[in-house]
CSV table of C-alpha atoms in Angstrom, one decimal:
chain,number,residue,atom,x,y,z
A,184,UNK,CA,101.2,88.0,113.9
A,185,UNK,CA,102.9,90.2,111.4
A,186,UNK,CA,105.7,92.6,112.5
A,187,UNK,CA,105.9,95.7,110.4
A,188,UNK,CA,109.0,98.0,110.7
A,189,UNK,CA,109.6,101.4,109.2
A,190,UNK,CA,113.0,103.0,108.3
A,191,UNK,CA,114.5,106.4,107.5
A,192,UNK,CA,112.0,109.0,106.3
A,193,UNK,CA,109.1,106.6,106.3
A,194,UNK,CA,109.6,106.2,110.1
A,195,UNK,CA,109.9,109.9,110.5
A,196,UNK,CA,106.8,110.7,108.4
A,197,UNK,CA,104.6,108.1,110.1
A,198,UNK,CA,105.9,108.6,113.6
A,199,UNK,CA,106.2,104.8,114.1
A,200,UNK,CA,109.2,102.5,114.4
A,201,UNK,CA,107.3,99.3,114.3
A,202,UNK,CA,103.8,97.7,114.6
A,203,UNK,CA,102.6,94.2,115.4
A,204,UNK,CA,99.4,93.2,113.7
A,205,UNK,CA,97.3,90.2,114.6
A,206,UNK,CA,95.4,90.4,111.3
A,207,UNK,CA,96.4,88.0,108.5
A,208,UNK,CA,97.2,89.5,105.1
A,209,UNK,CA,97.3,87.6,101.8
A,210,UNK,CA,100.3,89.6,100.5
A,211,UNK,CA,102.3,92.8,100.8
A,212,UNK,CA,99.8,94.8,98.8
A,213,UNK,CA,96.9,93.8,101.2
A,214,UNK,CA,99.0,94.9,104.2
A,215,UNK,CA,99.9,98.2,102.5
A,216,UNK,CA,96.3,98.9,101.7
A,217,UNK,CA,95.3,98.1,105.4
A,218,UNK,CA,98.0,100.5,106.7
A,219,UNK,CA,97.1,103.2,104.2
A,220,UNK,CA,93.5,103.2,105.4
A,221,UNK,CA,94.7,104.5,108.9
A,222,UNK,CA,94.6,108.1,107.8
A,223,UNK,CA,95.7,110.6,105.1
A,224,UNK,CA,99.3,110.7,106.2
A,225,UNK,CA,99.7,107.0,106.1
A,226,UNK,CA,97.9,106.8,102.7
A,227,UNK,CA,100.2,109.5,101.3
A,228,UNK,CA,103.5,107.9,102.6
A,229,UNK,CA,102.5,104.4,101.5
A,230,UNK,CA,101.4,105.6,98.0
A,231,UNK,CA,105.0,106.5,97.2
A,232,UNK,CA,105.8,104.2,94.3
A,233,UNK,CA,109.5,104.4,95.0
A,234,UNK,CA,109.0,102.9,98.5
A,235,UNK,CA,110.8,99.6,98.9
A,236,UNK,CA,109.6,96.5,100.9
A,237,UNK,CA,111.4,93.6,102.3
A,238,UNK,CA,109.8,90.4,103.9
A,239,UNK,CA,112.1,88.6,106.3
A,240,UNK,CA,115.1,90.7,105.1
A,241,UNK,CA,114.6,89.8,101.4
A,242,UNK,CA,113.3,92.3,98.8
A,243,UNK,CA,109.6,91.8,98.1
A,244,UNK,CA,107.0,92.8,95.6
A,245,UNK,CA,103.4,93.7,96.2
A,246,UNK,CA,102.4,90.1,95.4
A,247,UNK,CA,104.7,88.5,97.9
A,248,UNK,CA,102.7,86.3,100.1
A,249,UNK,CA,102.7,86.8,103.9
A,250,UNK,CA,102.3,84.3,106.7
A,251,UNK,CA,102.2,84.4,110.5
A,252,UNK,CA,105.5,85.4,112.0
A,253,UNK,CA,106.8,87.4,109.0
A,254,UNK,CA,108.6,90.7,109.4
A,255,UNK,CA,107.7,93.3,106.7
A,256,UNK,CA,109.9,96.4,106.4
A,257,UNK,CA,109.1,99.6,104.5
A,258,UNK,CA,111.9,101.9,103.5
A,259,UNK,CA,112.9,104.5,100.9
A,260,UNK,CA,115.4,103.8,98.2
A,261,UNK,CA,118.9,104.1,99.5
A,262,UNK,CA,121.8,105.7,97.6
A,263,UNK,CA,125.4,106.0,98.6
A,264,UNK,CA,128.8,104.6,98.1
């Protein structure tokens, strides 16, 4: 199972805090494509190229491999000081 969590405006736009998915995904990009296929809102939110992704609390790229038990987080870039 893959746990997917959403933060900040991503959570607000999708109306979801987290999901648990039984499906296996080769990498972050495959997961993102699967989620984007849900509907137009999901596709639009996940198409944002500035969106950041972390796997198990470490920054990840679209090619980052996923395995059972991973936690994937999607969140917008954060600024502050």
